[in-house]
PDB file of C-alpha atoms in Angstrom:
ATOM      1  CA  GLN V   1       0.000   0.000   0.000  1.00 89.00           C
ATOM      2  CA  VAL V   2       1.294   3.445  -0.950  1.00 94.00           C
ATOM      3  CA  GLN V   3      -0.149   6.758   0.227  1.00 96.00           C
ATOM      4  CA  LEU V   4       0.354   9.872  -1.899  1.00 97.00           C
ATOM      5  CA  VAL V   5      -0.222  13.529  -1.065  1.00 96.00           C
ATOM      6  CA  GLU V   6       0.197  16.235  -3.715  1.00 95.00           C
ATOM      7  CA  SER V   7       0.843  19.921  -3.210  1.00 95.00           C
ATOM      8  CA  GLY V   8       2.044  22.942  -5.139  1.00 97.00           C
ATOM      9  CA  GLY V   9      -0.834  23.771  -7.439  1.00 95.00           C
ATOM     10  CA  GLY V  10      -2.074  27.281  -7.990  1.00 97.00           C
ATOM     11  CA  ALA V  11      -3.125  29.941 -10.458  1.00 98.00           C
ATOM     12  CA  VAL V  12      -0.510  31.415 -12.776  1.00 98.00           C
ATOM     13  CA  GLN V  13      -0.263  33.310 -16.040  1.00 98.00           C
ATOM     14  CA  PRO V  14       0.861  31.757 -19.324  1.00 98.00           C
ATOM     15  CA  GLY V  15       4.631  31.381 -19.478  1.00 98.00           C
ATOM     16  CA  ALA V  16       5.013  30.996 -15.725  1.00 98.00           C
ATOM     17  CA  SER V  17       6.429  28.028 -13.830  1.00 98.00           C
ATOM     18  CA  LEU V  18       5.141  25.827 -11.028  1.00 98.00           C
ATOM     19  CA  ARG V  19       6.555  22.872  -9.164  1.00 98.00           C
ATOM     20  CA  LEU V  20       4.234  20.165  -7.929  1.00 98.00           C
ATOM     21  CA  SER V  21       5.220  17.814  -5.138  1.00 98.00           C
ATOM     22  CA  CYS V  22       3.989  14.350  -4.257  1.00 97.00           C
ATOM     23  CA  ALA V  23       4.932  12.930  -0.872  1.00 96.00           C
ATOM     24  CA  ALA V  24       4.861   9.140  -0.827  1.00 95.00           C
ATOM     25  CA  SER V  25       4.629   6.851   2.182  1.00 93.00           C
ATOM     26  CA  GLY V  26       4.002   3.195   2.826  1.00 92.00           C
ATOM     27  CA  GLY V  27       5.522   0.221   1.031  1.00 85.00           C
ATOM     28  CA  ILE V  28       7.788   1.911  -1.498  1.00 88.00           C
ATOM     29  CA  SER V  29      10.046  -0.305  -3.566  1.00 88.00           C
ATOM     30  CA  SER V  30      13.083   0.815  -5.534  1.00 85.00           C
ATOM     31  CA  SER V  31      11.609  -0.707  -8.685  1.00 86.00           C
ATOM     32  CA  ASP V  32       8.318   1.199  -8.422  1.00 93.00           C
ATOM     33  CA  VAL V  33       7.077   3.540 -11.119  1.00 94.00           C
ATOM     34  CA  MET V  34       5.853   7.015 -10.264  1.00 95.00           C
ATOM     35  CA  ALA V  35       3.803   9.114 -12.635  1.00 97.00           C
ATOM     36  CA  TRP V  36       1.848  12.301 -13.080  1.00 98.00           C
ATOM     37  CA  PHE V  37      -1.499  12.476 -14.792  1.00 98.00           C
ATOM     38  CA  ARG V  38      -3.867  15.372 -15.277  1.00 98.00           C
ATOM     39  CA  GLN V  39      -7.539  15.854 -15.903  1.00 98.00           C
ATOM     40  CA  ALA V  40      -8.977  18.990 -17.436  1.00 96.00           C
ATOM     41  CA  PRO V  41     -12.653  19.909 -16.974  1.00 92.00           C
ATOM     42  CA  GLY V  42     -14.836  17.731 -19.166  1.00 94.00           C
ATOM     43  CA  LYS V  43     -11.930  15.609 -20.357  1.00 96.00           C
ATOM     44  CA  GLU V  44     -10.509  12.216 -19.529  1.00 96.00           C
ATOM     45  CA  ARG V  45      -7.504  11.796 -17.309  1.00 97.00           C
ATOM     46  CA  GLU V  46      -4.331  11.870 -19.392  1.00 97.00           C
ATOM     47  CA  PHE V  47      -0.759  10.808 -18.882  1.00 98.00           C
ATOM     48  CA  VAL V  48       1.844  13.517 -18.310  1.00 98.00           C
ATOM     49  CA  ALA V  49       5.118  11.936 -17.196  1.00 98.00           C
ATOM     50  CA  LEU V  50       6.626   8.929 -15.465  1.00 96.00           C
ATOM     51  CA  ARG V  51       9.905   7.656 -14.144  1.00 93.00           C
ATOM     52  CA  TRP V  52      11.186   4.682 -12.221  1.00 90.00           C
ATOM     53  CA  TRP V  53      11.989   5.252  -8.562  1.00 86.00           C
ATOM     54  CA  TYR V  54      15.533   3.906  -8.947  1.00 83.00           C
ATOM     55  CA  GLY V  55      16.281   6.314 -11.795  1.00 79.00           C
ATOM     56  CA  GLY V  56      16.507   5.630 -15.492  1.00 80.00           C
ATOM     57  CA  SER V  57      15.152   7.749 -18.297  1.00 88.00           C
ATOM     58  CA  PRO V  58      11.870   9.524 -17.682  1.00 94.00           C
ATOM     59  CA  TYR V  59       9.043   9.379 -20.185  1.00 96.00           C
ATOM     60  CA  TYR V  60       6.836  12.307 -21.164  1.00 97.00           C
ATOM     61  CA  ALA V  61       3.681  12.988 -23.080  1.00 98.00           C
ATOM     62  CA  ASP V  62       4.414  14.852 -26.297  1.00 98.00           C
ATOM     63  CA  SER V  63       2.327  17.786 -25.103  1.00 97.00           C
ATOM     64  CA  VAL V  64       4.703  18.522 -22.209  1.00 98.00           C
ATOM     65  CA  LYS V  65       8.040  17.311 -23.560  1.00 98.00           C
ATOM     66  CA  GLY V  66      10.695  19.960 -23.199  1.00 97.00           C
ATOM     67  CA  ARG V  67       8.618  21.978 -20.713  1.00 98.00           C
ATOM     68  CA  PHE V  68       7.973  19.590 -17.808  1.00 98.00           C
ATOM     69  CA  THR V  69      10.492  17.598 -15.770  1.00 98.00           C
ATOM     70  CA  ILE V  70       9.728  14.723 -13.403  1.00 97.00           C
ATOM     71  CA  SER V  71      12.222  14.068 -10.636  1.00 95.00           C
ATOM     72  CA  ARG V  72      12.406  12.565  -7.191  1.00 93.00           C
ATOM     73  CA  ASP V  73      14.157  13.055  -3.872  1.00 93.00           C
ATOM     74  CA  SER V  74      14.644   9.599  -2.431  1.00 89.00           C
ATOM     75  CA  ALA V  75      15.630  10.951   0.975  1.00 92.00           C
ATOM     76  CA  LYS V  76      12.275  12.706   1.240  1.00 93.00           C
ATOM     77  CA  ASN V  77      10.247  10.056  -0.626  1.00 93.00           C
ATOM     78  CA  THR V  78       8.956  12.872  -2.775  1.00 95.00           C
ATOM     79  CA  VAL V  79       8.253  13.132  -6.489  1.00 95.00           C
ATOM     80  CA  TYR V  80       8.287  16.481  -8.254  1.00 97.00           C
ATOM     81  CA  LEU V  81       6.868  17.823 -11.475  1.00 98.00           C
ATOM     82  CA  GLN V  82       8.594  21.001 -12.576  1.00 98.00           C
ATOM     83  CA  MET V  83       6.372  22.776 -15.065  1.00 98.00           C
ATOM     84  CA  ASN V  84       7.848  25.593 -17.146  1.00 98.00           C
ATOM     85  CA  SER V  85       6.418  27.720 -19.936  1.00 98.00           C
ATOM     86  CA  LEU V  86       2.897  26.902 -18.830  1.00 98.00           C
ATOM     87  CA  LYS V  87       0.130  27.206 -21.389  1.00 98.00           C
ATOM     88  CA  LEU V  88      -3.602  27.746 -21.070  1.00 97.00           C
ATOM     89  CA  GLU V  89      -4.142  24.123 -22.068  1.00 97.00           C
ATOM     90  CA  ASP V  90      -2.112  22.921 -19.071  1.00 98.00           C
ATOM     91  CA  THR V  91      -5.025  23.887 -16.831  1.00 98.00           C
ATOM     92  CA  ALA V  92      -6.137  20.731 -15.018  1.00 98.00           C
ATOM     93  CA  VAL V  93      -6.153  18.834 -11.779  1.00 98.00           C
ATOM     94  CA  TYR V  94      -2.814  17.067 -11.530  1.00 98.00           C
ATOM     95  CA  TYR V  95      -2.553  13.664  -9.894  1.00 98.00           C
ATOM     96  CA  CYS V  96       0.397  11.698  -8.653  1.00 98.00           C
ATOM     97  CA  ALA V  97       0.161   7.954  -9.297  1.00 97.00           C
ATOM     98  CA  TRP V  98       2.188   4.900  -8.297  1.00 96.00           C
ATOM     99  CA  ARG V  99       2.551   1.308  -9.428  1.00 95.00           C
ATOM    100  CA  ARG V 100       4.801  -1.692  -9.029  1.00 93.00           C
ATOM    101  CA  SER V 101       7.023  -2.095 -12.051  1.00 87.00           C
ATOM    102  CA  ASP V 102       6.413  -4.957 -14.492  1.00 85.00           C
ATOM    103  CA  GLY V 103       9.066  -3.828 -16.938  1.00 81.00           C
ATOM    104  CA  THR V 104       6.638  -1.960 -19.170  1.00 84.00           C
ATOM    105  CA  THR V 105       6.112   1.758 -19.743  1.00 85.00           C
ATOM    106  CA  ALA V 106       2.564   2.281 -18.540  1.00 90.00           C
ATOM    107  CA  THR V 107       0.743   5.424 -19.609  1.00 94.00           C
ATOM    108  CA  ASP V 108      -2.740   4.017 -18.963  1.00 95.00           C
ATOM    109  CA  ALA V 109      -4.215   5.351 -15.727  1.00 96.00           C
ATOM    110  CA  LEU V 110      -5.936   2.023 -15.111  1.00 95.00           C
ATOM    111  CA  ARG V 111      -2.557   0.413 -14.516  1.00 96.00           C
ATOM    112  CA  TYR V 112      -1.859   2.592 -11.494  1.00 96.00           C
ATOM    113  CA  PRO V 113      -3.490   1.361  -8.288  1.00 96.00           C
ATOM    114  CA  TRP V 114      -2.424   4.207  -6.005  1.00 97.00           C
ATOM    115  CA  TRP V 115      -3.358   7.835  -6.443  1.00 97.00           C
ATOM    116  CA  GLY V 116      -3.102  11.113  -4.625  1.00 97.00           C
ATOM    117  CA  GLN V 117      -6.026  13.460  -4.099  1.00 96.00           C
ATOM    118  CA  GLY V 118      -4.962  15.867  -6.841  1.00 97.00           C
ATOM    119  CA  THR V 119      -3.811  19.466  -6.933  1.00 97.00           C
ATOM    120  CA  GLU V 120      -5.303  22.088  -9.217  1.00 98.00           C
ATOM    121  CA  VAL V 121      -3.293  24.096 -11.710  1.00 98.00           C
ATOM    122  CA  ILE V 122      -4.979  27.040 -13.411  1.00 98.00           C
ATOM    123  CA  VAL V 123      -3.212  28.859 -16.212  1.00 98.00           C
ATOM    124  CA  SER V 124      -5.060  32.014 -17.095  1.00 97.00           C
ATOM    125  CA  SER V 125      -4.310  35.440 -18.498  1.00 94.00           C
TER     126      SER V 125
END
C-alpha cells in the first residue's frame, strides 16, 4: 500500500512556472514507477510523465516534452513535477500515481493502483 499527497498547485499566467510535489509513504520499492497524470474539466484523465523510482530515463507525453520535468528526492520520498512555460491548455487537476514495475512503460491510468487526491493548476491570463 502506498499513500500519496500532492501539493504545489495554484493559479498562474501563461509562461510561468510551477513545481508540484507528491509525498509518498508506505511500502515503497526501488523498482516502483511514479507518474503524473492530469484531468482537465470535461476531459478524460491523461498521462503527463513517469519515471522509475531507482532512476533511469523519464518518459513524457508529447504535449509537455521539453517543458515539464519529473524528478524525485529519495531521501524525502517525494516526487516532483517542474512545469515551465505553462500554457492555457495545461489547466487541469494534476494527480500523482504509483505502481509496481512490471518492466513496461505504462501510460494508462488504469494500470496505477495508487493515487493522490490531486492538486489544481490554473493557467489564465
